[in-house]
Amino acid sequence: MNNSASPRATAPRGRIRRENEARILEAAERVFAETGLAGATMAQIAQASGLPKANLHYYFGTKEQLYQAVLTAILELWLDATDAMLPESDPALALASYVRAKMRHSRTRPFASRVFANELLSGAPYLTDYLEIDLKQRVEAKSRIIAGWIADGRMAALDPRHLFFMIWAMTQTYADFAVQIRAVMSVESLDDTAWEEATDEVISFVLRGCGITPAASAP
Amino acid sequence: MNNSASPRATAPRGRIRRENEARILEAAERVFAETGLAGATMAQIAQASGLPKANLHYYFGTKEQLYQAVLTAILELWLDATDAMLPESDPALALASYVRAKMRHSRTRPFASRVFANELLSGAPYLTDYLEIDLKQRVEAKSRIIAGWIADGRMAALDPRHLFFMIWAMTQTYADFAVQIRAVMSVESLDDTAWEEATDEVISFVLRGCGITPAASAP
DNA sequence: AAAGAAATTGACCGCTTGGTCAACTTGTTT
DNA sequence: AAACAAGTTGACCAAGCGGTCAATTTCTTT
């Protein structure tokens, strides 16, 4: 009778729903990452999630809705990345940690990166608002900070927007075009050391590219 | 009677075939660029080429064969790029012209770049040989040259393979993720000036990234 | 001008697709 | 334990898919 004292006695409301939705979203991300919205099939996602196809429709309605749910989750992840690029930051440290975060992202969430890439390749029909509003504003805000650093002579003069395009490209290539990298490096997969090396290469390159001599030390 | 003197009187053998194949290949490249092999439909390609669907099958057999024909044409284009990266070259000039060629490619053949990107995203099932043999060898050959430049103290010490990954990423992003760039820059399309600026930004960034102070002059 | 080769194409076919549904089982509440 | 809500799923459907084909037209050659 005192089960009210133990709210976990049976199960919280909607627990099953939450678990299954997460399971489906994860499988859908993997499948959409390979072939995009048009190329993926609900049967593939069903098999990848280990659930019958009808179950996906029960939770998400249509394929488009499931796709949008996947995209939304990715965007939240994308926008969450709280990067410490403030006017008073040290450009070297700020840029290095930005690149490092992007590289970590490419390693831990490669499928998210590929879904995003697929969406951009097909003209981003589901992302116009994000690109033209959220992303644009964030880039403008950060560009002003970088412009400030340049004005203060703390880094080379360059167009901050292109700097972002280049950093995104360099870091995401390790997720999106991993096959190409594995083939050229002749490895089955990149291990911890290889990822550290890659990250260090990109950071050094970016800092030099920005005309910054890598900071003496960064504890 | 003297039409033998004018071999172009009626038409060369196979002219129609050549023209139609080219027309189909061009349309297929556009369509495959957007959604990849799995996402594209023969009906879409037919409409894009202005020819009935049965005609595509008459010339290319299956969708997979048409896709391979598109990929093969792209690879020839890719490998054709005769870049002058020789041991005796000036690193600054050689790298600048390499980047410039890649940027020009992104502008003139964006669909080719996107087809390639789609193929890599889906794991490159049709490109394993190219990646593991042709590309790998070319990268190794050029990497030796760059390693020589580094040994001679003509540029910063970096892993040449990662340098290539980064250059490819930076230059291809202007073709593959053009929507994103247009959205951030708030333009309908990049004009001549915008492309020149982008190219200059990338070249400067790469040269600085390689520890090269941009050459005084390059006629 | 005749005849064979090449190209064209609407109609068609079997299969896969996204999506539905009703019958059923499991979970939750009282 | 009764009653209702939530979740499960095989079977099914119309639409769209890649691909075929036979009848026809258009080239090219002689």
Coordinates of C-alpha atoms (C1' of nucleotides) in Angstrom, one line a residue:
Chain A
M1 CA 0.0 0.0 0.0
N2 CA 3.0 2.3 0.6
N3 CA 4.1 2.0 -3.0
S4 CA 3.6 5.8 -3.2
A5 CA 6.8 5.9 -1.2
S6 CA 8.6 4.0 -3.9
P7 CA 7.6 5.6 -7.2
R8 CA 9.9 3.2 -9.1
A9 CA 8.0 0.1 -7.8
T10 CA 6.4 -0.7 -11.1
A11 CA 7.4 1.8 -13.7
P12 CA 7.1 5.5 -14.5
R13 CA 4.5 6.6 -16.9
G14 CA 5.7 6.6 -20.5
R15 CA 8.9 4.8 -19.7
I16 CA 8.3 2.3 -22.5
R17 CA 7.6 5.0 -24.9
R18 CA 10.7 6.9 -24.1
E19 CA 12.9 3.9 -24.4
N20 CA 11.5 2.7 -27.7
E21 CA 11.6 6.2 -29.2
A22 CA 15.2 6.5 -28.2
R23 CA 15.9 3.1 -29.7
I24 CA 14.2 4.0 -32.9
L25 CA 15.9 7.4 -33.2
E26 CA 19.3 5.8 -32.8
A27 CA 18.7 3.2 -35.5
A28 CA 17.1 5.8 -37.7
E29 CA 20.1 8.1 -37.4
R30 CA 22.4 5.3 -38.4
V31 CA 20.3 4.4 -41.5
F32 CA 19.6 8.0 -42.6
A33 CA 23.3 8.7 -42.2
E34 CA 24.1 6.2 -45.0
T35 CA 21.6 7.0 -47.7
G36 CA 19.7 10.1 -46.5
L37 CA 15.9 10.5 -46.3
A38 CA 15.1 9.4 -49.8
G39 CA 17.4 6.4 -49.8
A40 CA 16.5 5.0 -46.4
T41 CA 13.6 2.6 -46.0
M42 CA 11.4 2.1 -43.0
A43 CA 12.1 -1.7 -43.3
Q44 CA 15.9 -1.0 -42.9
I45 CA 15.3 1.2 -39.8
A46 CA 12.9 -1.4 -38.4
Q47 CA 15.6 -4.1 -38.7
A48 CA 18.3 -1.9 -37.4
S49 CA 16.2 -1.1 -34.3
G50 CA 15.0 -4.7 -33.8
L51 CA 11.4 -3.6 -33.8
P52 CA 8.6 -4.4 -36.3
K53 CA 7.9 -1.8 -38.9
A54 CA 4.4 -1.1 -37.7
N55 CA 5.9 -0.1 -34.4
L56 CA 7.9 2.8 -35.9
H57 CA 4.8 4.2 -37.4
Y58 CA 3.0 3.8 -34.1
Y59 CA 5.6 6.1 -32.4
F60 CA 6.6 8.5 -35.2
G61 CA 3.8 8.5 -37.7
T62 CA 5.5 8.9 -41.1
K63 CA 9.1 8.5 -42.4
E64 CA 9.3 12.3 -42.8
Q65 CA 8.2 12.8 -39.2
L66 CA 10.8 10.3 -38.0
Y67 CA 13.4 12.1 -40.1
Q68 CA 12.5 15.4 -38.6
A69 CA 12.7 14.0 -35.1
V70 CA 16.2 12.8 -35.9
L71 CA 17.2 16.1 -37.4
T72 CA 15.8 18.0 -34.4
A73 CA 17.8 15.9 -32.0
I74 CA 20.9 16.6 -34.0
L75 CA 20.4 20.3 -34.1
E76 CA 19.9 20.4 -30.3
L77 CA 23.3 18.6 -30.0
W78 CA 24.8 21.0 -32.5
L79 CA 23.6 24.1 -30.7
D80 CA 24.4 22.8 -27.3
A81 CA 28.1 23.0 -28.0
T82 CA 28.8 25.9 -25.6
D83 CA 32.1 27.1 -26.9
A84 CA 33.9 29.7 -25.0
M85 CA 34.6 32.2 -27.7
L86 CA 34.4 35.5 -25.9
P87 CA 36.1 38.8 -26.7
E88 CA 38.4 38.5 -23.7
S89 CA 39.3 34.9 -24.5
D90 CA 42.8 34.0 -25.8
P91 CA 42.3 33.3 -29.5
A92 CA 44.7 30.4 -29.5
L93 CA 42.9 28.7 -26.6
A94 CA 39.4 29.5 -27.8
L95 CA 40.1 28.3 -31.4
A96 CA 41.9 25.2 -30.2
S97 CA 39.1 24.2 -27.9
Y98 CA 36.5 24.9 -30.6
V99 CA 38.3 22.6 -33.1
R100 CA 38.8 20.0 -30.4
A101 CA 35.1 20.0 -29.6
K102 CA 34.2 19.6 -33.3
M103 CA 36.7 16.8 -33.7
R104 CA 35.4 15.0 -30.6
H105 CA 32.0 15.4 -32.0
S106 CA 33.0 13.8 -35.3
R107 CA 34.4 10.9 -33.4
T108 CA 31.5 10.3 -30.9
R109 CA 28.6 11.2 -33.2
P110 CA 29.7 10.4 -36.7
F111 CA 26.2 9.4 -37.8
A112 CA 24.7 12.7 -36.7
S113 CA 27.4 14.4 -38.8
R114 CA 26.5 12.3 -41.8
V115 CA 22.8 12.8 -41.5
F116 CA 23.5 16.6 -41.5
A117 CA 25.8 16.2 -44.5
N118 CA 23.2 14.3 -46.4
E119 CA 20.6 16.9 -45.7
L120 CA 22.9 19.7 -46.9
L121 CA 23.8 17.7 -50.1
S122 CA 20.1 17.4 -51.0
G123 CA 19.6 21.1 -50.6
A124 CA 18.6 21.2 -46.9
P125 CA 14.8 21.3 -47.5
Y126 CA 14.2 20.6 -43.8
L127 CA 16.8 23.0 -42.5
T128 CA 16.2 26.3 -44.2
D129 CA 15.1 28.0 -41.0
Y130 CA 18.0 26.6 -39.0
L131 CA 20.5 27.7 -41.6
E132 CA 19.1 31.1 -42.3
I133 CA 18.2 32.1 -38.8
D134 CA 20.0 30.2 -36.0
L135 CA 23.2 29.4 -37.7
K136 CA 23.5 32.7 -39.5
Q137 CA 23.1 34.6 -36.3
R138 CA 25.5 32.5 -34.4
V139 CA 28.1 32.9 -37.1
E140 CA 27.6 36.7 -37.1
A141 CA 28.0 36.9 -33.4
K142 CA 31.2 34.9 -33.3
S143 CA 32.4 36.7 -36.4
R144 CA 32.3 40.0 -34.5
I145 CA 34.4 38.5 -31.8
I146 CA 37.0 37.3 -34.3
A147 CA 36.9 40.6 -36.1
G148 CA 37.7 42.1 -32.7
W149 CA 40.7 39.8 -32.3
I150 CA 41.9 40.8 -35.7
A151 CA 41.5 44.5 -35.0
D152 CA 43.5 44.0 -31.9
G153 CA 46.3 42.4 -34.0
R154 CA 45.9 39.1 -32.1
M155 CA 45.5 37.1 -35.3
A156 CA 45.8 37.3 -39.1
A157 CA 43.3 39.3 -41.1
L158 CA 40.8 36.9 -42.6
D159 CA 37.0 36.7 -43.2
P160 CA 35.7 35.0 -40.1
R161 CA 32.8 33.4 -42.0
H162 CA 35.2 31.6 -44.3
L163 CA 37.2 30.6 -41.3
F164 CA 34.1 28.8 -39.9
F165 CA 33.4 27.2 -43.3
M166 CA 36.9 25.8 -43.3
I167 CA 36.9 24.6 -39.7
W168 CA 33.6 22.9 -40.1
A169 CA 34.8 21.3 -43.3
M170 CA 38.1 20.1 -41.9
T171 CA 36.6 18.6 -38.7
Q172 CA 33.5 17.1 -40.3
T173 CA 35.5 15.4 -43.0
Y174 CA 36.8 13.0 -40.4
A175 CA 33.3 11.8 -39.8
D176 CA 31.6 12.2 -43.1
F177 CA 34.4 10.9 -45.3
A178 CA 35.9 8.4 -42.9
V179 CA 36.1 5.7 -45.6
Q180 CA 38.4 7.9 -47.6
I181 CA 40.6 8.6 -44.7
R182 CA 40.8 4.9 -43.6
A183 CA 41.6 3.9 -47.2
V184 CA 44.4 6.4 -47.5
M185 CA 45.8 5.6 -44.1
S186 CA 45.3 1.8 -44.7
V187 CA 43.6 1.2 -41.4
E188 CA 40.4 -0.6 -40.5
S189 CA 39.5 2.2 -38.1
L190 CA 41.0 5.1 -36.4
D191 CA 42.2 4.3 -32.9
D192 CA 42.7 6.7 -29.9
T193 CA 46.2 7.7 -31.0
A194 CA 45.2 8.3 -34.6
W195 CA 42.3 10.6 -33.5
E196 CA 44.7 12.5 -31.2
E197 CA 47.1 12.9 -34.0
A198 CA 44.4 14.1 -36.4
T199 CA 43.1 16.5 -33.8
D200 CA 46.6 17.9 -33.2
E201 CA 47.2 18.3 -36.9
V202 CA 44.0 20.2 -37.4
I203 CA 44.5 22.4 -34.4
S204 CA 48.1 23.3 -35.4
F205 CA 47.0 23.9 -38.9
V206 CA 44.1 26.2 -37.9
L207 CA 46.2 28.2 -35.5
R208 CA 49.0 28.7 -38.0
G209 CA 46.3 29.5 -40.6
C210 CA 45.0 32.2 -38.3
G211 CA 48.5 33.5 -37.9
I212 CA 48.7 32.4 -34.3
T213 CA 51.9 30.8 -33.0
P214 CA 50.5 28.0 -30.8
A215 CA 50.3 29.0 -27.2
A216 CA 53.3 28.2 -25.1
S217 CA 51.4 26.0 -22.8
A218 CA 47.8 24.9 -22.2
P219 CA 47.3 23.0 -19.0
Chain B
M1 CA 28.0 11.5 -105.5
N2 CA 31.1 13.1 -104.0
N3 CA 29.9 12.9 -100.5
S4 CA 32.9 10.7 -99.8
A5 CA 34.9 13.9 -100.0
S6 CA 32.6 15.4 -97.3
P7 CA 32.5 12.8 -94.5
R8 CA 30.3 15.1 -92.4
A9 CA 27.6 15.2 -95.1
T10 CA 25.0 13.1 -93.2
A11 CA 26.4 12.2 -89.8
P12 CA 29.2 10.2 -88.2
R13 CA 28.4 6.8 -87.0
G14 CA 27.2 6.7 -83.4
R15 CA 26.7 10.4 -83.2
I16 CA 23.2 10.0 -81.8
R17 CA 24.4 7.5 -79.3
R18 CA 27.2 9.8 -78.1
E19 CA 25.0 12.8 -77.8
N20 CA 22.2 11.0 -75.9
E21 CA 24.6 9.2 -73.6
A22 CA 26.2 12.6 -72.7
R23 CA 22.8 14.1 -72.2
I24 CA 21.7 11.3 -69.9
L25 CA 25.0 11.3 -68.0
E26 CA 24.7 15.0 -67.3
A27 CA 21.1 14.6 -66.0
A28 CA 22.1 11.6 -64.0
E29 CA 24.9 13.5 -62.4
R30 CA 22.6 16.2 -61.3
V31 CA 20.0 13.8 -59.9
F32 CA 22.5 11.5 -58.2
A33 CA 24.2 14.5 -56.7
E34 CA 21.0 15.4 -54.7
T35 CA 20.0 12.0 -53.2
G36 CA 22.7 9.5 -54.1
L37 CA 22.2 6.1 -55.8
A38 CA 19.6 4.8 -53.5
G39 CA 17.5 7.9 -53.4
A40 CA 17.5 8.7 -57.1
T41 CA 14.9 7.3 -59.4
M42 CA 15.1 6.5 -63.0
A43 CA 12.0 8.5 -63.6
Q44 CA 13.6 11.6 -62.1
I45 CA 16.7 11.2 -64.3
A46 CA 14.4 10.6 -67.4
Q47 CA 12.6 13.8 -66.7
A48 CA 15.8 15.7 -66.0
S49 CA 17.2 14.5 -69.3
G50 CA 14.0 15.1 -71.3
L51 CA 14.1 11.5 -72.6
P52 CA 11.7 8.6 -71.9
K53 CA 12.7 6.3 -69.2
A54 CA 13.0 3.3 -71.5
N55 CA 15.6 5.2 -73.4
L56 CA 17.9 5.4 -70.4
H57 CA 17.7 1.6 -70.1
Y58 CA 18.4 1.3 -73.8
Y59 CA 21.7 3.2 -73.4
F60 CA 22.9 2.2 -69.9
G61 CA 21.1 -1.0 -68.9
T62 CA 20.4 -0.7 -65.2
K63 CA 20.4 2.1 -62.7
E64 CA 23.6 0.7 -61.1
Q65 CA 25.4 0.7 -64.5
L66 CA 24.3 4.3 -65.2
Y67 CA 25.6 5.2 -61.8
Q68 CA 28.9 3.5 -62.4
A69 CA 29.2 5.4 -65.7
V70 CA 28.7 8.6 -63.9
L71 CA 31.2 7.7 -61.2
T72 CA 33.8 6.7 -63.8
A73 CA 33.5 10.0 -65.7
I74 CA 34.0 11.8 -62.4
L75 CA 37.0 9.8 -61.5
E76 CA 38.6 10.6 -64.9
L77 CA 38.0 14.2 -64.2
W78 CA 39.4 13.9 -60.7
L79 CA 42.6 12.1 -61.8
D80 CA 43.1 14.3 -64.8
A81 CA 43.9 17.3 -62.6
T82 CA 47.6 17.4 -63.5
D83 CA 48.9 19.3 -60.6
A84 CA 52.5 20.5 -60.7
M85 CA 53.7 19.3 -57.3
L86 CA 57.2 18.4 -58.1
P87 CA 60.2 18.3 -55.6
E88 CA 61.7 21.3 -57.3
S89 CA 58.5 23.3 -57.3
D90 CA 58.1 26.3 -55.0
P91 CA 55.8 25.0 -52.2
A92 CA 53.9 28.3 -52.1
L93 CA 53.1 28.3 -55.8
A94 CA 52.4 24.5 -56.0
L95 CA 50.0 24.5 -53.1
A96 CA 48.3 27.7 -54.2
S97 CA 47.7 26.3 -57.7
Y98 CA 46.5 23.0 -56.2
V99 CA 44.0 24.7 -54.0
R100 CA 43.0 27.0 -56.9
A101 CA 42.3 24.1 -59.1
K102 CA 40.2 22.4 -56.5
M103 CA 38.2 25.5 -55.9
R104 CA 37.7 26.0 -59.6
H105 CA 36.5 22.4 -59.7
S106 CA 34.0 23.0 -56.9
R107 CA 32.6 25.9 -58.9
T108 CA 32.5 24.4 -62.4
R109 CA 31.5 20.8 -61.4
P110 CA 29.6 21.0 -58.2
F111 CA 27.4 18.0 -59.0
A112 CA 30.4 15.8 -59.6
S113 CA 31.7 16.8 -56.2
R114 CA 28.3 16.0 -54.6
V115 CA 28.0 12.6 -56.3
F116 CA 31.4 11.8 -54.9
A117 CA 30.4 13.0 -51.4
N118 CA 27.2 11.0 -51.5
E119 CA 29.2 7.9 -52.4
L120 CA 31.6 8.4 -49.6
L121 CA 28.8 9.0 -47.1
S122 CA 27.3 5.7 -48.0
G123 CA 30.5 3.9 -47.4
A124 CA 31.9 4.1 -51.0
P125 CA 30.8 0.6 -52.1
Y126 CA 31.6 1.5 -55.7
L127 CA 34.9 3.2 -55.0
T128 CA 36.9 0.8 -52.8
D129 CA 39.4 0.1 -55.6
Y130 CA 39.9 3.8 -56.4
L131 CA 40.3 4.8 -52.8
E132 CA 42.6 2.0 -51.7
I133 CA 44.8 1.9 -54.9
D134 CA 44.7 5.0 -57.1
L135 CA 44.1 7.6 -54.5
K136 CA 46.3 6.0 -51.8
Q137 CA 49.2 5.8 -54.2
R138 CA 48.8 9.4 -55.4
V139 CA 48.6 10.6 -51.9
E140 CA 51.7 8.7 -51.0
A141 CA 53.6 10.0 -53.9
K142 CA 52.7 13.6 -53.2
S143 CA 53.3 13.1 -49.5
R144 CA 56.9 12.2 -50.2
I145 CA 57.4 15.4 -52.1
I146 CA 55.9 17.4 -49.3
A147 CA 58.0 15.5 -46.8
G148 CA 60.9 16.6 -48.8
W149 CA 59.9 20.3 -48.6
I150 CA 59.5 19.9 -44.9
A151 CA 62.9 18.3 -44.5
D152 CA 64.4 21.2 -46.5
G153 CA 62.8 23.6 -44.0
R154 CA 60.6 25.1 -46.7
M155 CA 57.4 24.6 -44.8
A156 CA 56.1 23.7 -41.3
A157 CA 56.3 20.1 -40.1
L158 CA 52.9 18.4 -40.6
D159 CA 51.5 15.1 -41.7
P160 CA 51.1 15.5 -45.5
R161 CA 48.2 13.1 -45.5
H162 CA 46.2 15.2 -43.1
L163 CA 47.1 18.2 -45.2
F164 CA 45.4 16.6 -48.1
F165 CA 42.3 15.6 -46.1
M166 CA 42.1 19.2 -44.9
I167 CA 42.5 20.8 -48.4
W168 CA 40.0 18.4 -49.9
A169 CA 37.5 19.2 -47.2
M170 CA 38.0 23.0 -47.4
T171 CA 37.7 23.2 -51.1
Q172 CA 34.8 20.7 -51.5
T173 CA 32.7 22.3 -48.8
Y174 CA 32.1 25.1 -51.3
A175 CA 30.5 22.7 -53.6
D176 CA 28.9 20.1 -51.3
F177 CA 27.5 22.4 -48.6
A178 CA 26.8 25.4 -50.9
V179 CA 23.4 25.8 -49.3
Q180 CA 24.9 26.4 -45.9
I181 CA 27.4 28.9 -47.3
R182 CA 24.7 30.8 -49.2
A183 CA 22.5 30.8 -46.1
V184 CA 25.2 32.2 -43.8
M185 CA 26.3 34.8 -46.4
S186 CA 22.7 35.6 -47.3
V187 CA 23.1 35.4 -51.0
E188 CA 21.1 33.6 -53.7
S189 CA 24.3 32.4 -55.3
L190 CA 28.0 33.1 -55.2
D191 CA 29.1 35.4 -58.0
D192 CA 32.5 35.7 -59.5
T193 CA 33.8 38.1 -56.9
A194 CA 32.6 35.9 -54.0
W195 CA 34.3 32.9 -55.5
E196 CA 37.5 34.8 -55.9
E197 CA 37.3 36.0 -52.3
A198 CA 36.7 32.5 -51.1
T199 CA 39.5 31.1 -53.2
D200 CA 41.9 33.8 -51.8
E201 CA 40.8 33.1 -48.3
V202 CA 41.4 29.4 -48.6
I203 CA 44.8 29.8 -50.3
S204 CA 46.0 32.3 -47.7
F205 CA 44.8 30.1 -44.9
V206 CA 46.4 27.0 -46.4
L207 CA 49.7 28.7 -47.0
R208 CA 49.9 30.2 -43.5
G209 CA 48.7 26.8 -42.1
C210 CA 51.7 25.3 -43.9
G211 CA 54.0 27.8 -42.3
I212 CA 54.6 29.5 -45.7
T213 CA 54.6 33.3 -45.9
P214 CA 52.6 33.9 -49.2
A215 CA 55.1 34.4 -52.0
A216 CA 55.9 37.9 -52.9
S217 CA 54.6 37.8 -56.4
A218 CA 53.0 35.2 -58.7
P219 CA 52.7 36.4 -62.2
Chain C
dA1 C1' 14.9 3.1 -103.4
dA2 C1' 15.6 -0.9 -100.8
dA3 C1' 17.1 -3.0 -96.7
dG4 C1' 19.2 -3.6 -92.5
dA5 C1' 20.8 -1.3 -88.3
dA6 C1' 19.9 1.9 -84.6
dA7 C1' 16.9 4.5 -81.9
dT8 C1' 12.2 5.5 -79.8
dT9 C1' 8.6 4.7 -76.7
dG10 C1' 3.9 3.5 -74.5
dA11 C1' 2.3 -0.2 -72.2
dC12 C1' 3.2 -3.4 -69.2
dC13 C1' 5.1 -6.6 -65.1
dG14 C1' 6.7 -8.2 -60.7
dC15 C1' 8.5 -6.4 -56.6
dT16 C1' 9.3 -3.1 -53.0
dT17 C1' 7.8 0.9 -50.8
dG18 C1' 5.4 3.8 -47.0
dG19 C1' 1.5 3.3 -44.5
dT20 C1' -2.9 1.1 -42.3
dC21 C1' -5.6 -1.7 -39.4
dA22 C1' -7.8 -4.9 -36.4
dA23 C1' -6.9 -8.4 -33.3
dC24 C1' -4.2 -9.1 -29.6
dT25 C1' -1.0 -8.7 -25.4
dT26 C1' 1.0 -6.1 -21.9
dG27 C1' 1.0 -2.4 -18.5
dT28 C1' -1.3 0.7 -15.2
dT29 C1' -4.7 2.4 -12.3
dT30 C1' -8.4 2.0 -9.0
Chain D
dA1 C1' -9.5 -8.3 -10.0
dA2 C1' -11.7 -5.5 -12.9
dA3 C1' -11.3 -2.0 -16.4
dC4 C1' -9.0 0.9 -19.2
dA5 C1' -4.9 2.6 -21.5
dA6 C1' -0.7 1.6 -23.9
dG7 C1' 1.9 -1.1 -26.7
dT8 C1' 2.5 -5.0 -30.3
dT9 C1' 2.4 -7.0 -34.7
dG10 C1' 1.2 -10.0 -38.9
dA11 C1' -1.4 -9.2 -42.7
dC12 C1' -2.7 -6.3 -46.0
dC13 C1' -3.0 -2.3 -49.6
dA14 C1' -2.3 1.3 -53.2
dA15 C1' 1.4 3.6 -55.3
dG16 C1' 5.8 3.9 -57.1
dC17 C1' 9.8 1.4 -58.3
dG18 C1' 13.4 -0.7 -61.7
dG19 C1' 13.2 -3.1 -65.7
dT20 C1' 11.2 -5.4 -70.1
dC21 C1' 9.4 -5.7 -74.6
dA22 C1' 7.4 -5.5 -79.1
dA23 C1' 5.8 -2.4 -82.4
dT24 C1' 7.3 1.6 -84.7
dT25 C1' 10.1 5.3 -86.5
dT26 C1' 14.3 7.2 -87.9
dC27 C1' 19.0 6.7 -89.5
dT28 C1' 22.7 4.9 -92.4
dT29 C1' 24.4 2.3 -96.0
dT30 C1' 24.4 0.3 -100.6

